[in-house]
Short mmCIF file of C-alpha atoms and ligand atoms in Angstrom, two decimals:
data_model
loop_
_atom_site.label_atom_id
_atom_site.label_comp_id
_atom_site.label_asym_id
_atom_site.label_seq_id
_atom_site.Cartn_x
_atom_site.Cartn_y
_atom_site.Cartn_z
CA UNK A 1 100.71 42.22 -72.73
CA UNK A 2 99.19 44.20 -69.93
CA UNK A 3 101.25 46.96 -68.61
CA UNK A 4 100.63 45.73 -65.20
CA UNK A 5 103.30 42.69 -66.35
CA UNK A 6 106.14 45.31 -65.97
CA UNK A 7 105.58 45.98 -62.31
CA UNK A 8 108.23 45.16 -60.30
CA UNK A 9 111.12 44.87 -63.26
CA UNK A 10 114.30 45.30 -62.65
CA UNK A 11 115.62 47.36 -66.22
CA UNK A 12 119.48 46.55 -65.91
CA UNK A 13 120.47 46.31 -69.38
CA UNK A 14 118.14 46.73 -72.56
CA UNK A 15 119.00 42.95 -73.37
CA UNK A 16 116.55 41.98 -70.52
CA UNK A 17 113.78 43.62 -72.37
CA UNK A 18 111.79 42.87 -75.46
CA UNK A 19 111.02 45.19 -78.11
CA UNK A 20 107.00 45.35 -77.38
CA UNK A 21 108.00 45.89 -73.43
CA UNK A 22 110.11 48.87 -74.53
CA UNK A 23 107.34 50.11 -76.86
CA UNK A 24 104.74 50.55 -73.81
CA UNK A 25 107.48 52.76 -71.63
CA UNK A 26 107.77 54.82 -75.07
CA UNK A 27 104.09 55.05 -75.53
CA UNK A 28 103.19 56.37 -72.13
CA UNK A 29 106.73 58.57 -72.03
CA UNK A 30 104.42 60.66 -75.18
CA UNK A 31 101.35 60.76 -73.32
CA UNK A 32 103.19 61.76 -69.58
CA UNK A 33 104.90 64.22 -72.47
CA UNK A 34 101.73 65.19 -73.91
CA UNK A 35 99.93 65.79 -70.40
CA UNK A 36 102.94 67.70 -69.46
CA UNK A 37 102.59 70.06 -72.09
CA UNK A 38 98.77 70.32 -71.34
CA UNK A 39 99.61 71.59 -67.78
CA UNK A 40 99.40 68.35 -66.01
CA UNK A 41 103.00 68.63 -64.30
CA UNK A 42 101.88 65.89 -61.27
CA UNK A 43 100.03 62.84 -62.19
CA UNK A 44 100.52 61.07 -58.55
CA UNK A 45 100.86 57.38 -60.56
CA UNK A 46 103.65 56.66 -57.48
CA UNK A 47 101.45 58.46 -54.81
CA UNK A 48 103.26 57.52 -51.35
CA UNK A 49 106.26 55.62 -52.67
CA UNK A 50 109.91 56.32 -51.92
CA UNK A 51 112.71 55.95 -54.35
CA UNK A 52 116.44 55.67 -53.68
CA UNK A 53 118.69 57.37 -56.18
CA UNK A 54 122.10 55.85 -55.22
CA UNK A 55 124.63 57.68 -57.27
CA UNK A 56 128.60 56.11 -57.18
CA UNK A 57 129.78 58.78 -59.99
CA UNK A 58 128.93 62.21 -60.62
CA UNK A 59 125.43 63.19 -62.64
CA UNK A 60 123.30 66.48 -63.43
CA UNK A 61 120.80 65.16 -65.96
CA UNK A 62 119.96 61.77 -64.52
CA UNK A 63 119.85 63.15 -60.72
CA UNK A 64 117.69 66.30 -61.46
CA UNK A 65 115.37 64.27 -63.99
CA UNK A 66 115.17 61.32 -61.77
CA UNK A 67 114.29 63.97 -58.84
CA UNK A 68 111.64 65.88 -60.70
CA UNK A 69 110.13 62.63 -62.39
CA UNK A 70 109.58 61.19 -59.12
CA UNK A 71 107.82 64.19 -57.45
CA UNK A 72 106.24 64.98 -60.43
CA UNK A 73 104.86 61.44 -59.99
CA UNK A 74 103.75 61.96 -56.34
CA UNK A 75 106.72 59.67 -54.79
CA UNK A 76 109.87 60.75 -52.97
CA UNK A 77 112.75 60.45 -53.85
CA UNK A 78 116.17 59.88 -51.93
CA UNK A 79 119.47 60.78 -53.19
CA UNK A 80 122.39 58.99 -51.50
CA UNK A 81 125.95 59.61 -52.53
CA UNK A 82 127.67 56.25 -51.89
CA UNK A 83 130.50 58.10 -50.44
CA UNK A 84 128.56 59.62 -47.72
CA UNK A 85 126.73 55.60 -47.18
CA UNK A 86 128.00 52.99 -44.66
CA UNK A 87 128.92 51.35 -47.90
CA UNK A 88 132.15 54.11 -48.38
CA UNK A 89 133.06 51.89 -44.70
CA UNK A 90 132.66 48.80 -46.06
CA UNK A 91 128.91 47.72 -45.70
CA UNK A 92 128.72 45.07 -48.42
CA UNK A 93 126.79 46.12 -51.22
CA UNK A 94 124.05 42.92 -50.81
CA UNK A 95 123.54 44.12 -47.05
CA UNK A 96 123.06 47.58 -48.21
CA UNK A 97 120.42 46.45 -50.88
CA UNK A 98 118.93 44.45 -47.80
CA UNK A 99 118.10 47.59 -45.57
CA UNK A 100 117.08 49.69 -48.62
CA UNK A 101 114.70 47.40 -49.54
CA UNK A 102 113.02 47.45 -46.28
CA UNK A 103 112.52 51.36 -46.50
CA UNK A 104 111.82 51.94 -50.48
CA UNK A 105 109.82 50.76 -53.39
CA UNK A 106 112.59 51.20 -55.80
CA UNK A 107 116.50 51.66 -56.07
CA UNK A 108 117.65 53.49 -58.75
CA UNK A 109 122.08 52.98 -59.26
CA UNK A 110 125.02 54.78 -60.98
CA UNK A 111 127.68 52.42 -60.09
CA UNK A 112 131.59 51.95 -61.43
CA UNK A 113 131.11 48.53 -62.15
CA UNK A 114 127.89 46.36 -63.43
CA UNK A 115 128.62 43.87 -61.43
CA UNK A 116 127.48 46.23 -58.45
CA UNK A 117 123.98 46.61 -60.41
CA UNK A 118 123.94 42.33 -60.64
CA UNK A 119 124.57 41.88 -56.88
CA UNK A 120 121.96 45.06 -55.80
CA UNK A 121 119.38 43.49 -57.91
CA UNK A 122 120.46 39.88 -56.49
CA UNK A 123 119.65 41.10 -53.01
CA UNK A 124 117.24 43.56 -53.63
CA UNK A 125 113.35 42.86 -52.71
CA UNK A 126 112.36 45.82 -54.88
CA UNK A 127 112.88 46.59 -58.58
CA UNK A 128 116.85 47.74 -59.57
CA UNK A 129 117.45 50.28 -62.09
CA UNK A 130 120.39 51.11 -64.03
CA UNK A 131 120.75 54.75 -64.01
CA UNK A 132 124.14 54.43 -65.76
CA UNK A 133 127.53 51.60 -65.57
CA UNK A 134 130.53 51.52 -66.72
CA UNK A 135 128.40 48.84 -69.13
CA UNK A 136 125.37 50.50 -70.21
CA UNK A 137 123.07 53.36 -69.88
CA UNK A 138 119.34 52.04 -70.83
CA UNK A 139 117.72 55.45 -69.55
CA UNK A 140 119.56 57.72 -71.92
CA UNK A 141 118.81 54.98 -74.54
CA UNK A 142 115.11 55.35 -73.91
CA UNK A 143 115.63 59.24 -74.52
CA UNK A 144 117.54 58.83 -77.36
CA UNK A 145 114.62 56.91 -79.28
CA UNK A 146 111.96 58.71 -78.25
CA UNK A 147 113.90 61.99 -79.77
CA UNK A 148 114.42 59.97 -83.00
CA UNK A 149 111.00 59.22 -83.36
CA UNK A 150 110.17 62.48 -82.80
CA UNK A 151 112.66 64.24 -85.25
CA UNK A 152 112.47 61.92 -87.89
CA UNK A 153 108.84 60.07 -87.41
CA UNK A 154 109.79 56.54 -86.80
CA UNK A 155 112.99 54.26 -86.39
CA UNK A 156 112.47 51.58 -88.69
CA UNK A 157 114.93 52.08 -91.69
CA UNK A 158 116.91 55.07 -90.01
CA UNK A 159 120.42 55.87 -90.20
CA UNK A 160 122.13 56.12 -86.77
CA UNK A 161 126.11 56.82 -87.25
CA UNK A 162 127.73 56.79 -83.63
CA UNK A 163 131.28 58.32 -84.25
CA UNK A 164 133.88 58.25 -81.41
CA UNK A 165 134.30 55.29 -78.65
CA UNK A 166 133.08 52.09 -79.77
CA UNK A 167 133.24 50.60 -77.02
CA UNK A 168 131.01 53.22 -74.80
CA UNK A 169 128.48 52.65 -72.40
CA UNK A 170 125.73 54.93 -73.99
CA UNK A 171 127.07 53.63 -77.11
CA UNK A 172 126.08 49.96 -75.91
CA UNK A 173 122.45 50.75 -75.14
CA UNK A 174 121.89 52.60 -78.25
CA UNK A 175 122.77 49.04 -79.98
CA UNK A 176 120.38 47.03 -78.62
CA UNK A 177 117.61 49.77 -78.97
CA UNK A 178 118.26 50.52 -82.17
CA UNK A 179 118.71 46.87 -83.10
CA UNK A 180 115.08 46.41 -81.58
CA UNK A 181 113.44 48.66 -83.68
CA UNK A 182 115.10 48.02 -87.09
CA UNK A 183 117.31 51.18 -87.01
CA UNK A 184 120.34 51.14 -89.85
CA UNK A 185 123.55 51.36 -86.92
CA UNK A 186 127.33 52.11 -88.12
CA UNK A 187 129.50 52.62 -85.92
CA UNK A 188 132.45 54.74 -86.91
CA UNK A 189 135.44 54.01 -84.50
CA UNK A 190 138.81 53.03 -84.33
CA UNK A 191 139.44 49.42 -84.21
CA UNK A 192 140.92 49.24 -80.95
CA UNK A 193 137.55 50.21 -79.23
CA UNK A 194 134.56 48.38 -80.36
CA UNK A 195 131.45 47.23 -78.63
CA UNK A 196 131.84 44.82 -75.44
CA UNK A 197 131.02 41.01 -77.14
CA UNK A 198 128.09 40.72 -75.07
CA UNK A 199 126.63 43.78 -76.38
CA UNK A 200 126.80 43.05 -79.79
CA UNK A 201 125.65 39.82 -79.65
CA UNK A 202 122.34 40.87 -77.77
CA UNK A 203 122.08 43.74 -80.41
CA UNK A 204 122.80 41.14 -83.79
CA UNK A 205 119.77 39.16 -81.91
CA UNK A 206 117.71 41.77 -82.04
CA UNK A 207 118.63 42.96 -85.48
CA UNK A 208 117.56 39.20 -86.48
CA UNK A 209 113.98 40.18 -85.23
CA UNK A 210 113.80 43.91 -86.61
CA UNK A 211 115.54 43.69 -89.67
CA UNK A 212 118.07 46.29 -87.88
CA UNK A 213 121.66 46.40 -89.59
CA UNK A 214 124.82 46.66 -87.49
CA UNK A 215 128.40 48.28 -89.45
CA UNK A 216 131.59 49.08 -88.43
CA UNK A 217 133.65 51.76 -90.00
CA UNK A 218 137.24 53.25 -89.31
CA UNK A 219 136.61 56.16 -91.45
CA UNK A 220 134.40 58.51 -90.16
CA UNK A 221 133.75 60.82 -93.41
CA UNK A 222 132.60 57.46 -95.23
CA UNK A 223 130.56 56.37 -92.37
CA UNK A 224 128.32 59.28 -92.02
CA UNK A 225 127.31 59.65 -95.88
CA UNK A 226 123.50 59.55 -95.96
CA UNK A 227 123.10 59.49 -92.20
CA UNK A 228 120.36 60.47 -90.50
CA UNK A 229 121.10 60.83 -86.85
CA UNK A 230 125.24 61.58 -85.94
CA UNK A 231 125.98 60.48 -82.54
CA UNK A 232 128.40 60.93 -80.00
CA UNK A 233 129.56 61.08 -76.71
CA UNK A 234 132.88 61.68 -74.50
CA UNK A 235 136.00 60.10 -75.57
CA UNK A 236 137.02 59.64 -71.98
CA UNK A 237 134.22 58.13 -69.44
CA UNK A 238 133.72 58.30 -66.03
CA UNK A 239 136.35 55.90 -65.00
CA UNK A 240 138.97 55.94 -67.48
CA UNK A 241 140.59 58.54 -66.76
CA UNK A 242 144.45 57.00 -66.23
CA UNK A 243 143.34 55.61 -70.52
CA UNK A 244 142.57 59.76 -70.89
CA UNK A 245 145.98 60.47 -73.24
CA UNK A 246 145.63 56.92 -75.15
CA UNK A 247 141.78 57.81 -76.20
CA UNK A 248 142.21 60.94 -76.88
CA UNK A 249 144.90 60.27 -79.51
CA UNK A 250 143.24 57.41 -81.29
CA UNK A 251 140.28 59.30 -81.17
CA UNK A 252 141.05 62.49 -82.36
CA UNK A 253 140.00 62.31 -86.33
CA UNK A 254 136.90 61.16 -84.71
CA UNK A 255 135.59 64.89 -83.59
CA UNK A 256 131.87 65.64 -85.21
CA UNK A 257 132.58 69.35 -86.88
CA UNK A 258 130.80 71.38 -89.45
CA UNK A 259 132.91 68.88 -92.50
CA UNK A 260 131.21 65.77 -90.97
CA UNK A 261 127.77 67.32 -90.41
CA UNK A 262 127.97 68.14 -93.94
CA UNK A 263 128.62 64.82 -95.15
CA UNK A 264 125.56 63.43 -93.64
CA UNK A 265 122.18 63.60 -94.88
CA UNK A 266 120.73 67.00 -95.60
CA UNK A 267 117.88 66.83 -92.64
CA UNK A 268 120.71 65.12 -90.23
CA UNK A 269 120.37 65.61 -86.69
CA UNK A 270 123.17 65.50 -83.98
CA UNK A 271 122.83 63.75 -80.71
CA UNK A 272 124.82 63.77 -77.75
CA UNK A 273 123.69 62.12 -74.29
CA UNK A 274 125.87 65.21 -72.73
CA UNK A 275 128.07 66.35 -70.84
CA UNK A 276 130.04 67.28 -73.89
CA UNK A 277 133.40 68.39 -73.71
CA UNK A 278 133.29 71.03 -76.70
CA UNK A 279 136.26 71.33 -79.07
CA UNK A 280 137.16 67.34 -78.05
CA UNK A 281 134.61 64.93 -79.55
CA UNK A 282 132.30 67.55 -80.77
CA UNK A 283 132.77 71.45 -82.19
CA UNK A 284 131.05 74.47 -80.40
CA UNK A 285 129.52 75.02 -83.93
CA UNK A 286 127.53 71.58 -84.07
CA UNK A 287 126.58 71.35 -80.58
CA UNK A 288 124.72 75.14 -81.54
CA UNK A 289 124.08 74.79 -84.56
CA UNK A 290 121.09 73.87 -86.76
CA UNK A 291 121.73 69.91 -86.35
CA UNK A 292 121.67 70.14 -82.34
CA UNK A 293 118.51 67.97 -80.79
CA UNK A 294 120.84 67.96 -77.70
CA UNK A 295 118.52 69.71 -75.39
CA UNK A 296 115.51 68.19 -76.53
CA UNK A 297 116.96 64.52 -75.55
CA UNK A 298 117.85 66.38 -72.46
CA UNK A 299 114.28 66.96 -71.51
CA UNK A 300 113.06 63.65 -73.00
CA UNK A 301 114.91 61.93 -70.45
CA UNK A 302 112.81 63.17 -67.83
CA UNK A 303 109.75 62.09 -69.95
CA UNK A 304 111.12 58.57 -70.09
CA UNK A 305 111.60 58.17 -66.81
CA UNK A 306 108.64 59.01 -65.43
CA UNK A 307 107.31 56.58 -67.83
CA UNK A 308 109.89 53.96 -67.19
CA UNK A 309 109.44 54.40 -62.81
CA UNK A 310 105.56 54.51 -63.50
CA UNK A 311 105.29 51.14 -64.91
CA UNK A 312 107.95 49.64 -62.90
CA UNK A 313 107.89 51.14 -59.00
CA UNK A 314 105.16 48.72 -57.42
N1 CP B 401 123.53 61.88 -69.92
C1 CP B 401 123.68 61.72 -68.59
O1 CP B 401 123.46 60.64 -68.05
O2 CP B 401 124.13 62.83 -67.95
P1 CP B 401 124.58 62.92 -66.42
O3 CP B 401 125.91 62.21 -66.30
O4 CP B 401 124.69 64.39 -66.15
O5 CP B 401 123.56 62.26 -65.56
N1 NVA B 402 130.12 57.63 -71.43
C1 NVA B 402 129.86 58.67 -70.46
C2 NVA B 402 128.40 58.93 -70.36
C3 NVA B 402 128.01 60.01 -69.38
C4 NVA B 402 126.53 60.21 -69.32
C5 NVA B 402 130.42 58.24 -69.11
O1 NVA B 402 130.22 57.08 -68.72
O2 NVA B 402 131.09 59.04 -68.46
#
């Protein structure tokens, strides 16, 4: 596959995507990362193009590293708060996708809803990415596996325990990726919130391919023996807010503490995509403590991007 194939993608949902395609935007995230470490902050791959950044719901790490990966990549980029858009009045999404499309190469979303992603990208001329739904959030799982393969050396066989909402949007890309590239997945939640159908069916698929295995378990302590990689992330997204009291009192034997870290495997690492609400779904003393990658897969996301709006942004 040449990497010129990927110009002009739309990355919506991992699903889309096939494990080799998602192996070239890894590959070049290390050597951007590499070259960035050299000294080489602007490599002008997007010389001259514009990029909107059309954010529905609040963001820090995807707005700044989306920012910074696009000048560091030569091109501009626009940020547009939907509430401050024509769109806040009423202009229809597919009209707003029209115009946009007339002015820049690519249009990055946060929306509410995927659906809003679907009809962009249906009326869109230029690529659509998913910076985050209430479905999915491919660009933190690009992060994410680009910190486990630098942590623990390679995915394939790895022990990825997600503890919290089973049903969560970062959650659902980390299924698919981690199906892709044989990763050993449990998912320790309560039964009332497990992965959207569609998810896991495009994640078992991939596990077919990879080898990957896919668990469910309602007891966190016995979920996390031997793992490799704890995950988690808020109990209460963007969005559910009037769910806020339900979640967090199904959820709350589902906080990642010092007993839980312990459990795992002796080299375990803890993830979070972030923002973290300390002393909910995860203790001051893991988030600082010796497991904590979390500000590594911070930074990676801006590697991953530039990789990802490199290959993609015609
Ligand atoms: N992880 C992540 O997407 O963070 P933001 O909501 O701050 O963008
Ligand atoms: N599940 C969280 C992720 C934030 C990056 C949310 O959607 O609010």
């Amino acid at each position: 596959m040449s990497i010129r194939d990927l110009r002009g993608r739309d990355f919506l949902c991992l699903a889309d995507w096939d494990r080799r395609e998602v192996e070239v935007i890894l590959d070049v995230a290390r050597e951007l990362k590499a070259r960035y470490y050299q000294g080489e902050r602007v490599i002008p791959l997007l010389k001259g193009r514009s990029i909107a950044l059309l954010f529905e719901k609040h963001s820090t790490r995807t707005r700044v590293s989306l920012e910074v990966a696009a000048n560091q990549l030569g091109a501009y980029p626009l940020y547009l708060f939907w509430e401050q858009l024509q769109l806040a009045r009423g202009e229809t999404v597919a009209d707003t996708a029209r115009v946009l499309s007339r002015y820049v190469d690519a249009i990055v979303a946060r929306v509410r809803n995927h659906e809003t992603l679907l009809e962009l990208a249906r009326s869109s001329k230029v690529p659509v990415l998913n910076a985050l739904s209430d479905l999915s959030h491919p660009m933190q799982a690009l992060a994410d596996i680009l910190t486990i393969m630098e942590y623990k050396g390679g995915l394939r066989g790895v022990k990825l325990v997600f503890v919290g909402d089973g049903s969560d949007n970062v959650l659902h890309s980390l299924l698919i990726a981690g199906s892709m590239f044989g990763m050993h997945i449990v998912v320790a939640s309560p039964p009332q919130l497990r992965p959207a159908k569609q998810i896991l069916d495009a994640a078992l698929r991939e596990a077919e391919l990879s080898g990957a295995t896919i668990e469910f378990e309602e007891d966190p302590l016995k979920a996390v023996e031997g793992a490799d990689v704890v995950y988690t992330d808020v109990w209460v997204s963007m969005g559910q807010e009037s769910e806020a009291e339900w979640r967090r009192s199904i959820l709350k034997p589902y906080q990642v503490n010092r007993k839980l870290m312990e459990r795992a495997s002796n080299n375990a690492i803890f993830m979070h995509c972030l923002p973290a609400h300390r002393g909910e779904e995860v203790t001051d003393e893991v988030m600082d403590g010796p497991w904590s990658v979390v500000w590594d897969q911070a930074e990676n996301r801006l590697h991953t991007e530039k990789a990802l709006l490199s290959l993609v942004v015609p």
